[in-house]
mmCIF file of N, CA and C in Angstrom:
data_model
loop_
_atom_site.group_PDB
_atom_site.id
_atom_site.type_symbol
_atom_site.label_atom_id
_atom_site.label_comp_id
_atom_site.label_asym_id
_atom_site.label_seq_id
_atom_site.Cartn_x
_atom_site.Cartn_y
_atom_site.Cartn_z
ATOM 1 N N MET A 1 3.167 32.817 -24.596
ATOM 2 C CA MET A 1 2.500 31.760 -24.236
ATOM 3 C C MET A 1 0.910 31.370 -24.456
ATOM 4 N N ALA A 2 0.611 30.359 -24.646
ATOM 5 C CA ALA A 2 -1.008 30.130 -26.064
ATOM 6 C C ALA A 2 -1.834 29.584 -25.195
ATOM 7 N N GLU A 3 -2.735 30.157 -24.136
ATOM 8 C CA GLU A 3 -3.288 30.375 -22.593
ATOM 9 C C GLU A 3 -5.135 30.766 -23.310
ATOM 10 N N PRO A 4 -6.319 30.126 -22.820
ATOM 11 C CA PRO A 4 -7.102 30.522 -22.426
ATOM 12 C C PRO A 4 -6.830 32.105 -21.218
ATOM 13 N N THR A 5 -7.584 32.536 -21.649
ATOM 14 C CA THR A 5 -8.383 33.957 -20.324
ATOM 15 C C THR A 5 -9.159 34.913 -20.795
ATOM 16 N N SER A 6 -9.574 35.303 -19.281
ATOM 17 C CA SER A 6 -11.558 35.908 -19.657
ATOM 18 C C SER A 6 -10.466 37.295 -19.894
ATOM 19 N N ILE A 7 -11.001 37.531 -20.714
ATOM 20 C CA ILE A 7 -10.806 39.073 -20.589
ATOM 21 C C ILE A 7 -12.766 39.696 -21.184
ATOM 22 N N GLY A 8 -13.397 40.491 -20.172
ATOM 23 C CA GLY A 8 -14.662 41.232 -20.537
ATOM 24 C C GLY A 8 -15.962 39.963 -20.241
ATOM 25 N N GLY A 9 -15.487 39.502 -19.917
ATOM 26 C CA GLY A 9 -15.852 37.915 -19.396
ATOM 27 C C GLY A 9 -16.315 36.585 -20.568
ATOM 28 N N VAL A 10 -15.518 36.934 -21.004
ATOM 29 C CA VAL A 10 -15.652 36.426 -21.795
ATOM 30 C C VAL A 10 -14.242 35.240 -22.175
ATOM 31 N N THR A 11 -14.108 34.555 -22.648
ATOM 32 C CA THR A 11 -12.623 33.656 -22.720
ATOM 33 C C THR A 11 -11.773 34.005 -23.818
ATOM 34 N N ALA A 12 -10.848 33.766 -23.276
ATOM 35 C CA ALA A 12 -9.979 34.140 -25.145
ATOM 36 C C ALA A 12 -9.164 33.626 -25.278
ATOM 37 N N TRP A 13 -8.705 33.569 -26.988
ATOM 38 C CA TRP A 13 -7.444 31.707 -26.465
ATOM 39 C C TRP A 13 -6.603 33.754 -26.190
ATOM 40 N N THR A 14 -5.931 33.426 -26.350
ATOM 41 C CA THR A 14 -4.316 34.213 -25.983
ATOM 42 C C THR A 14 -2.457 34.165 -26.326
ATOM 43 N N TYR A 15 -2.102 35.211 -26.513
ATOM 44 C CA TYR A 15 -0.345 34.978 -27.135
ATOM 45 C C TYR A 15 -0.746 36.075 -25.835
ATOM 46 N N ASN A 16 0.493 35.674 -24.288
ATOM 47 C CA ASN A 16 -0.185 36.043 -23.167
ATOM 48 C C ASN A 16 -0.766 37.531 -22.875
ATOM 49 N N GLY A 17 -2.125 36.593 -22.650
ATOM 50 C CA GLY A 17 -3.115 36.926 -22.176
ATOM 51 C C GLY A 17 -3.908 37.968 -22.003
ATOM 52 N N VAL A 18 -3.023 38.349 -23.513
ATOM 53 C CA VAL A 18 -4.068 40.124 -24.187
ATOM 54 C C VAL A 18 -4.395 39.708 -26.552
ATOM 55 N N VAL A 19 -5.251 40.133 -26.393
ATOM 56 C CA VAL A 19 -5.782 39.964 -27.649
ATOM 57 C C VAL A 19 -5.932 41.299 -28.284
ATOM 58 N N PRO A 20 -4.947 42.191 -28.483
ATOM 59 C CA PRO A 20 -3.834 40.864 -29.361
ATOM 60 C C PRO A 20 -2.988 40.840 -29.301
ATOM 61 N N GLY A 21 -2.193 39.546 -29.317
ATOM 62 C CA GLY A 21 -1.209 39.310 -29.395
ATOM 63 C C GLY A 21 -0.134 40.762 -28.600
ATOM 64 N N PRO A 22 1.009 40.517 -27.792
ATOM 65 C CA PRO A 22 1.964 41.441 -28.013
ATOM 66 C C PRO A 22 2.785 42.234 -29.116
ATOM 67 N N VAL A 23 2.293 43.113 -28.874
ATOM 68 C CA VAL A 23 3.528 43.875 -30.388
ATOM 69 C C VAL A 23 5.012 42.867 -30.368
ATOM 70 N N LEU A 24 5.666 42.637 -31.185
ATOM 71 C CA LEU A 24 6.841 42.569 -30.343
ATOM 72 C C LEU A 24 8.104 43.266 -32.096
ATOM 73 N N ARG A 25 8.743 44.394 -31.612
ATOM 74 C CA ARG A 25 9.338 44.938 -32.103
ATOM 75 C C ARG A 25 11.382 45.018 -31.454
ATOM 76 N N VAL A 26 11.716 44.555 -33.051
ATOM 77 C CA VAL A 26 13.327 43.872 -32.852
ATOM 78 C C VAL A 26 13.629 44.918 -34.029
ATOM 79 N N ASN A 27 14.652 44.414 -33.979
ATOM 80 C CA ASN A 27 15.997 45.681 -35.256
ATOM 81 C C ASN A 27 16.058 44.359 -36.223
ATOM 82 N N GLN A 28 16.190 45.388 -37.784
ATOM 83 C CA GLN A 28 16.884 44.110 -38.341
ATOM 84 C C GLN A 28 17.484 43.019 -38.473
ATOM 85 N N GLY A 29 17.677 42.567 -38.866
ATOM 86 C CA GLY A 29 18.882 41.813 -38.824
ATOM 87 C C GLY A 29 19.340 40.570 -36.836
ATOM 88 N N ASP A 30 18.013 41.311 -36.559
ATOM 89 C CA ASP A 30 18.234 40.805 -34.615
ATOM 90 C C ASP A 30 18.029 39.161 -34.665
ATOM 91 N N ARG A 31 17.924 38.584 -34.721
ATOM 92 C CA ARG A 31 17.125 37.143 -33.619
ATOM 93 C C ARG A 31 16.622 37.166 -33.182
ATOM 94 N N VAL A 32 15.560 36.730 -34.328
ATOM 95 C CA VAL A 32 13.872 36.069 -33.031
ATOM 96 C C VAL A 32 14.090 35.077 -32.405
ATOM 97 N N ARG A 33 14.043 35.031 -31.341
ATOM 98 C CA ARG A 33 13.767 33.804 -30.880
ATOM 99 C C ARG A 33 12.945 33.941 -29.248
ATOM 100 N N VAL A 34 10.791 32.855 -30.318
ATOM 101 C CA VAL A 34 9.814 32.684 -28.853
ATOM 102 C C VAL A 34 9.589 31.778 -29.329
ATOM 103 N N THR A 35 9.133 31.475 -27.748
ATOM 104 C CA THR A 35 8.515 29.502 -27.035
ATOM 105 C C THR A 35 8.104 29.695 -27.349
ATOM 106 N N LEU A 36 6.913 29.028 -28.063
ATOM 107 C CA LEU A 36 5.821 28.654 -27.525
ATOM 108 C C LEU A 36 4.833 27.761 -26.886
ATOM 109 N N ARG A 37 4.493 28.185 -25.393
ATOM 110 C CA ARG A 37 3.877 27.174 -24.617
ATOM 111 C C ARG A 37 2.485 26.978 -24.749
ATOM 112 N N ASN A 38 2.005 26.102 -25.380
ATOM 113 C CA ASN A 38 1.151 25.716 -25.570
ATOM 114 C C ASN A 38 0.059 25.223 -24.446
ATOM 115 N N HIS A 39 -0.836 25.897 -23.355
ATOM 116 C CA HIS A 39 -1.589 25.913 -23.000
ATOM 117 C C HIS A 39 -2.787 26.333 -22.732
ATOM 118 N N LEU A 40 -2.871 25.507 -23.962
ATOM 119 C CA LEU A 40 -4.788 25.933 -25.019
ATOM 120 C C LEU A 40 -5.361 24.461 -24.922
ATOM 121 N N PRO A 41 -6.341 24.028 -24.879
ATOM 122 C CA PRO A 41 -6.335 22.933 -24.817
ATOM 123 C C PRO A 41 -6.544 21.804 -26.223
ATOM 124 N N VAL A 42 -6.679 22.481 -27.043
ATOM 125 C CA VAL A 42 -5.655 21.760 -28.313
ATOM 126 C C VAL A 42 -4.914 22.408 -28.951
ATOM 127 N N ALA A 43 -4.335 21.953 -29.780
ATOM 128 C CA ALA A 43 -2.923 22.398 -30.902
ATOM 129 C C ALA A 43 -2.836 22.498 -30.985
ATOM 130 N N THR A 44 -1.921 23.674 -31.631
ATOM 131 C CA THR A 44 -1.989 24.859 -32.441
ATOM 132 C C THR A 44 0.175 24.415 -32.684
ATOM 133 N N THR A 45 -0.341 26.765 -33.961
ATOM 134 C CA THR A 45 1.666 26.709 -34.664
ATOM 135 C C THR A 45 1.627 27.675 -34.057
ATOM 136 N N ILE A 46 2.673 28.621 -34.939
ATOM 137 C CA ILE A 46 2.704 29.895 -34.757
ATOM 138 C C ILE A 46 3.408 30.736 -36.333
ATOM 139 N N HIS A 47 2.668 31.031 -37.177
ATOM 140 C CA HIS A 47 2.816 31.705 -38.768
ATOM 141 C C HIS A 47 3.072 32.538 -38.929
ATOM 142 N N TRP A 48 4.600 33.224 -39.428
ATOM 143 C CA TRP A 48 4.594 34.490 -39.348
ATOM 144 C C TRP A 48 4.889 35.135 -40.108
ATOM 145 N N HIS A 49 3.541 35.409 -40.788
ATOM 146 C CA HIS A 49 2.775 36.123 -41.357
ATOM 147 C C HIS A 49 3.595 36.961 -42.168
ATOM 148 N N GLY A 50 4.803 36.697 -43.919
ATOM 149 C CA GLY A 50 4.640 37.573 -45.107
ATOM 150 C C GLY A 50 6.093 37.709 -44.667
ATOM 151 N N VAL A 51 6.930 36.735 -43.498
ATOM 152 C CA VAL A 51 8.189 36.939 -42.831
ATOM 153 C C VAL A 51 8.794 36.103 -43.711
ATOM 154 N N PHE A 52 10.634 36.497 -44.047
ATOM 155 C CA PHE A 52 10.755 34.497 -44.196
ATOM 156 C C PHE A 52 11.731 33.531 -43.076
ATOM 157 N N VAL A 53 11.508 32.607 -43.017
ATOM 158 C CA VAL A 53 11.569 32.218 -41.798
ATOM 159 C C VAL A 53 12.521 30.787 -42.921
ATOM 160 N N PRO A 54 12.718 30.391 -41.448
ATOM 161 C CA PRO A 54 13.512 28.780 -41.875
ATOM 162 C C PRO A 54 11.901 27.621 -42.124
ATOM 163 N N ASN A 55 12.073 26.945 -43.620
ATOM 164 C CA ASN A 55 10.229 27.100 -43.431
ATOM 165 C C ASN A 55 10.524 25.527 -42.279
ATOM 166 N N ALA A 56 11.406 25.495 -41.847
ATOM 167 C CA ALA A 56 10.306 24.195 -39.836
ATOM 168 C C ALA A 56 10.129 24.916 -39.226
ATOM 169 N N ASP A 57 10.179 26.578 -39.018
ATOM 170 C CA ASP A 57 9.656 27.998 -38.392
ATOM 171 C C ASP A 57 8.992 27.840 -38.671
ATOM 172 N N ASP A 58 7.945 27.886 -39.407
ATOM 173 C CA ASP A 58 7.061 28.753 -40.318
ATOM 174 C C ASP A 58 5.449 28.806 -40.639
ATOM 175 N N GLY A 59 4.806 27.335 -39.838
ATOM 176 C CA GLY A 59 3.393 27.165 -38.941
ATOM 177 C C GLY A 59 2.993 26.877 -38.813
ATOM 178 N N VAL A 60 3.038 26.140 -40.711
ATOM 179 C CA VAL A 60 2.160 25.762 -42.072
ATOM 180 C C VAL A 60 1.425 23.928 -41.034
ATOM 181 N N ALA A 61 0.192 23.816 -40.221
ATOM 182 C CA ALA A 61 0.901 22.975 -39.074
ATOM 183 C C ALA A 61 0.422 21.920 -40.796
ATOM 184 N N GLY A 62 0.708 20.933 -40.350
ATOM 185 C CA GLY A 62 0.871 19.661 -42.051
ATOM 186 C C GLY A 62 1.133 20.179 -42.316
ATOM 187 N N VAL A 63 1.956 20.628 -43.056
ATOM 188 C CA VAL A 63 2.911 21.354 -43.802
ATOM 189 C C VAL A 63 4.461 21.597 -43.448
ATOM 190 N N THR A 64 4.067 22.506 -43.103
ATOM 191 C CA THR A 64 6.619 22.746 -43.189
ATOM 192 C C THR A 64 6.317 22.702 -41.252
ATOM 193 N N GLN A 65 5.474 21.917 -40.604
ATOM 194 C CA GLN A 65 6.088 21.361 -38.863
ATOM 195 C C GLN A 65 4.654 20.509 -38.476
ATOM 196 N N ASN A 66 4.990 20.770 -37.194
ATOM 197 C CA ASN A 66 3.909 19.796 -37.024
ATOM 198 C C ASN A 66 3.572 20.628 -36.015
ATOM 199 N N ALA A 67 1.509 20.470 -35.413
ATOM 200 C CA ALA A 67 1.293 20.786 -34.710
ATOM 201 C C ALA A 67 2.377 21.013 -33.426
ATOM 202 N N VAL A 68 1.767 22.079 -32.040
ATOM 203 C CA VAL A 68 2.626 21.446 -30.414
ATOM 204 C C VAL A 68 1.401 21.126 -29.950
ATOM 205 N N PRO A 69 1.355 20.346 -29.751
ATOM 206 C CA PRO A 69 0.705 19.361 -28.509
ATOM 207 C C PRO A 69 0.062 20.338 -26.865
ATOM 208 N N SER A 70 -1.572 20.025 -26.652
ATOM 209 C CA SER A 70 -1.065 20.984 -25.610
ATOM 210 C C SER A 70 -0.894 20.248 -24.750
ATOM 211 N N GLY A 71 0.156 22.021 -23.227
ATOM 212 C CA GLY A 71 1.270 20.934 -22.836
ATOM 213 C C GLY A 71 2.267 21.007 -22.898
ATOM 214 N N GLN A 72 2.691 21.209 -24.969
ATOM 215 C CA GLN A 72 4.102 21.413 -25.264
ATOM 216 C C GLN A 72 4.702 22.724 -25.309
ATOM 217 N N SER A 73 5.860 22.103 -25.770
ATOM 218 C CA SER A 73 6.717 23.853 -26.179
ATOM 219 C C SER A 73 7.536 23.730 -27.611
ATOM 220 N N TYR A 74 7.459 24.484 -28.561
ATOM 221 C CA TYR A 74 8.152 24.757 -29.409
ATOM 222 C C TYR A 74 9.194 26.008 -29.584
ATOM 223 N N VAL A 75 10.035 26.112 -29.639
ATOM 224 C CA VAL A 75 11.042 27.452 -30.785
ATOM 225 C C VAL A 75 11.147 27.778 -31.632
ATOM 226 N N TYR A 76 11.312 28.757 -31.335
ATOM 227 C CA TYR A 76 10.847 30.112 -33.172
ATOM 228 C C TYR A 76 11.877 30.292 -33.274
ATOM 229 N N GLU A 77 12.689 30.855 -34.310
ATOM 230 C CA GLU A 77 14.268 31.310 -34.145
ATOM 231 C C GLU A 77 14.228 31.224 -35.263
ATOM 232 N N PHE A 78 14.263 32.563 -35.695
ATOM 233 C CA PHE A 78 15.517 33.622 -37.147
ATOM 234 C C PHE A 78 15.612 34.480 -37.128
ATOM 235 N N VAL A 79 16.082 35.239 -37.959
ATOM 236 C CA VAL A 79 16.837 36.313 -38.524
ATOM 237 C C VAL A 79 15.180 37.145 -38.932
ATOM 238 N N ALA A 80 15.685 37.611 -38.555
ATOM 239 C CA ALA A 80 14.314 39.290 -39.440
ATOM 240 C C ALA A 80 15.499 40.183 -40.120
ATOM 241 N N ARG A 81 15.414 39.450 -41.517
ATOM 242 C CA ARG A 81 15.553 40.211 -42.807
ATOM 243 C C ARG A 81 14.779 42.007 -42.405
ATOM 244 N N ASP A 82 14.356 41.649 -43.262
ATOM 245 C CA ASP A 82 13.564 42.805 -43.722
ATOM 246 C C ASP A 82 13.070 43.489 -42.902
ATOM 247 N N PRO A 83 12.791 45.145 -43.503
ATOM 248 C CA PRO A 83 11.951 45.345 -42.481
ATOM 249 C C PRO A 83 10.829 45.370 -42.489
ATOM 250 N N GLY A 84 9.917 46.029 -41.381
ATOM 251 C CA GLY A 84 8.183 45.909 -42.092
ATOM 252 C C GLY A 84 6.998 46.136 -40.720
ATOM 253 N N THR A 85 5.411 46.179 -40.922
ATOM 254 C CA THR A 85 5.322 45.499 -40.141
ATOM 255 C C THR A 85 4.851 44.441 -40.314
ATOM 256 N N TYR A 86 4.466 43.135 -40.183
ATOM 257 C CA TYR A 86 4.057 41.790 -40.137
ATOM 258 C C TYR A 86 3.531 41.305 -39.309
ATOM 259 N N TRP A 87 2.425 40.494 -39.609
ATOM 260 C CA TRP A 87 1.923 39.579 -37.958
ATOM 261 C C TRP A 87 2.314 38.262 -37.883
ATOM 262 N N TYR A 88 1.860 37.813 -36.811
ATOM 263 C CA TYR A 88 1.710 36.311 -36.458
ATOM 264 C C TYR A 88 -0.064 35.915 -35.593
ATOM 265 N N HIS A 89 -0.326 34.812 -36.646
ATOM 266 C CA HIS A 89 -1.382 34.488 -36.078
ATOM 267 C C HIS A 89 -0.793 32.478 -35.643
ATOM 268 N N SER A 90 -1.921 32.050 -34.409
ATOM 269 C CA SER A 90 -1.309 30.860 -35.652
ATOM 270 C C SER A 90 -2.285 30.714 -36.466
ATOM 271 N N HIS A 91 -1.925 28.985 -37.150
ATOM 272 C CA HIS A 91 -1.903 28.474 -38.255
ATOM 273 C C HIS A 91 -2.809 26.906 -38.700
ATOM 274 N N GLN A 92 -3.293 26.692 -37.499
ATOM 275 C CA GLN A 92 -3.827 25.318 -36.606
ATOM 276 C C GLN A 92 -5.014 25.141 -36.917
ATOM 277 N N ASP A 93 -6.417 24.820 -37.535
ATOM 278 C CA ASP A 93 -7.564 25.117 -37.516
ATOM 279 C C ASP A 93 -7.608 26.354 -37.519
ATOM 280 N N THR A 94 -6.738 27.551 -37.742
ATOM 281 C CA THR A 94 -7.052 29.100 -38.305
ATOM 282 C C THR A 94 -8.743 29.283 -38.258
ATOM 283 N N SER A 95 -10.023 28.931 -38.937
ATOM 284 C CA SER A 95 -10.349 29.328 -38.705
ATOM 285 C C SER A 95 -11.659 29.906 -37.693
ATOM 286 N N ASN A 96 -11.144 28.630 -36.633
ATOM 287 C CA ASN A 96 -11.624 28.437 -35.451
ATOM 288 C C ASN A 96 -10.709 29.089 -34.339
ATOM 289 N N GLN A 97 -9.758 29.134 -34.376
ATOM 290 C CA GLN A 97 -7.646 29.951 -33.452
ATOM 291 C C GLN A 97 -7.845 31.467 -33.697
ATOM 292 N N LEU A 98 -7.838 31.924 -35.212
ATOM 293 C CA LEU A 98 -7.879 33.026 -35.176
ATOM 294 C C LEU A 98 -8.589 34.150 -34.398
ATOM 295 N N PRO A 99 -10.086 33.622 -34.647
ATOM 296 C CA PRO A 99 -10.904 34.265 -34.543
ATOM 297 C C PRO A 99 -11.391 34.838 -32.389
ATOM 298 N N ARG A 100 -10.640 33.740 -32.480
ATOM 299 C CA ARG A 100 -10.793 33.721 -30.434
ATOM 300 C C ARG A 100 -9.739 33.977 -29.970
ATOM 301 N N GLY A 101 -8.548 34.863 -31.170
ATOM 302 C CA GLY A 101 -7.870 35.899 -31.043
ATOM 303 C C GLY A 101 -5.672 35.333 -30.549
ATOM 304 N N LEU A 102 -6.012 34.458 -31.176
ATOM 305 C CA LEU A 102 -4.421 33.857 -31.642
ATOM 306 C C LEU A 102 -3.762 35.172 -32.759
ATOM 307 N N TYR A 103 -3.702 36.013 -32.605
ATOM 308 C CA TYR A 103 -2.708 37.187 -33.681
ATOM 309 C C TYR A 103 -2.395 38.028 -32.633
ATOM 310 N N GLY A 104 -1.169 38.851 -33.611
ATOM 311 C CA GLY A 104 0.262 40.179 -32.952
ATOM 312 C C GLY A 104 0.132 40.499 -34.115
ATOM 313 N N SER A 105 1.157 41.820 -33.836
ATOM 314 C CA SER A 105 1.758 42.176 -34.067
ATOM 315 C C SER A 105 3.178 41.840 -34.975
ATOM 316 N N LEU A 106 4.691 41.559 -35.191
ATOM 317 C CA LEU A 106 5.447 42.005 -35.266
ATOM 318 C C LEU A 106 6.478 42.467 -36.535
ATOM 319 N N VAL A 107 7.104 44.098 -35.645
ATOM 320 C CA VAL A 107 7.615 45.580 -36.132
ATOM 321 C C VAL A 107 8.871 44.992 -36.246
ATOM 322 N N VAL A 108 9.688 45.214 -37.665
ATOM 323 C CA VAL A 108 11.364 45.378 -37.678
ATOM 324 C C VAL A 108 11.336 46.456 -37.732
ATOM 325 N N LEU A 109 12.285 46.739 -37.096
ATOM 326 C CA LEU A 109 12.704 48.712 -37.829
ATOM 327 C C LEU A 109 13.987 48.394 -38.402
ATOM 328 N N PRO A 110 14.160 49.010 -39.468
ATOM 329 C CA PRO A 110 15.229 49.107 -40.254
ATOM 330 C C PRO A 110 16.419 49.615 -39.456
ATOM 331 N N THR A 111 18.109 49.050 -39.397
ATOM 332 C CA THR A 111 18.826 49.261 -39.685
ATOM 333 C C THR A 111 19.362 50.281 -38.661
ATOM 334 N N GLY A 112 19.707 50.723 -37.306
ATOM 335 C CA GLY A 112 19.962 51.765 -36.708
ATOM 336 C C GLY A 112 18.938 53.083 -36.193
ATOM 337 N N LEU A 113 17.544 52.318 -35.790
ATOM 338 C CA LEU A 113 16.069 52.483 -35.194
ATOM 339 C C LEU A 113 16.799 51.770 -33.760
ATOM 340 N N ARG A 114 16.037 52.212 -32.460
ATOM 341 C CA ARG A 114 15.641 50.855 -31.623
ATOM 342 C C ARG A 114 14.425 50.556 -31.201
ATOM 343 N N PRO A 115 14.408 49.629 -30.965
ATOM 344 C CA PRO A 115 13.336 48.994 -31.054
ATOM 345 C C PRO A 115 13.087 49.060 -29.856
ATOM 346 N N ALA A 116 11.417 49.815 -28.710
ATOM 347 C CA ALA A 116 10.917 49.310 -27.951
ATOM 348 C C ALA A 116 11.749 48.168 -27.146
ATOM 349 N N ILE A 117 11.103 47.506 -25.912
ATOM 350 C CA ILE A 117 11.223 46.768 -25.449
ATOM 351 C C ILE A 117 10.585 46.570 -24.838
ATOM 352 N N ALA A 118 10.473 44.358 -25.907
ATOM 353 C CA ALA A 118 9.130 44.001 -26.519
ATOM 354 C C ALA A 118 9.760 42.635 -24.942
ATOM 355 N N THR A 119 8.992 42.579 -23.840
ATOM 356 C CA THR A 119 8.400 41.677 -23.185
ATOM 357 C C THR A 119 7.919 39.948 -23.356
ATOM 358 N N ILE A 120 8.350 38.669 -23.411
ATOM 359 C CA ILE A 120 7.259 37.530 -24.136
ATOM 360 C C ILE A 120 7.006 36.723 -22.317
ATOM 361 N N ARG A 121 6.201 36.493 -21.436
ATOM 362 C CA ARG A 121 6.852 35.818 -21.273
ATOM 363 C C ARG A 121 6.486 34.399 -20.602
ATOM 364 N N SER A 122 7.269 33.443 -20.314
ATOM 365 C CA SER A 122 7.364 31.737 -20.816
ATOM 366 C C SER A 122 6.304 31.548 -19.302
#
């Protein structure tokens, strides 16, 4: 969930109430499904930086995907093919949304390793 959250007296824009957003840990080959529920006052997206995803789920507003309006949702779904550490972030009005806190990390563990369980509340 993308939402404004007060952290130390400052209003941040967060994924699930934290900055950075939650660490998403998955195994190589897992199907990743993330529902973005936009509770921000503006449209936003999620871009999966360096991750091979279907073009429609790339999160580049106005190019590969329409921005998700305030009050709306979008489901990102892709297979985590390549192990590594990546990051996800807003790709709508990036120079304003990223510094407000809309970023996090995605860890894709090689086949055979078990990740810690990451929970994304909706």
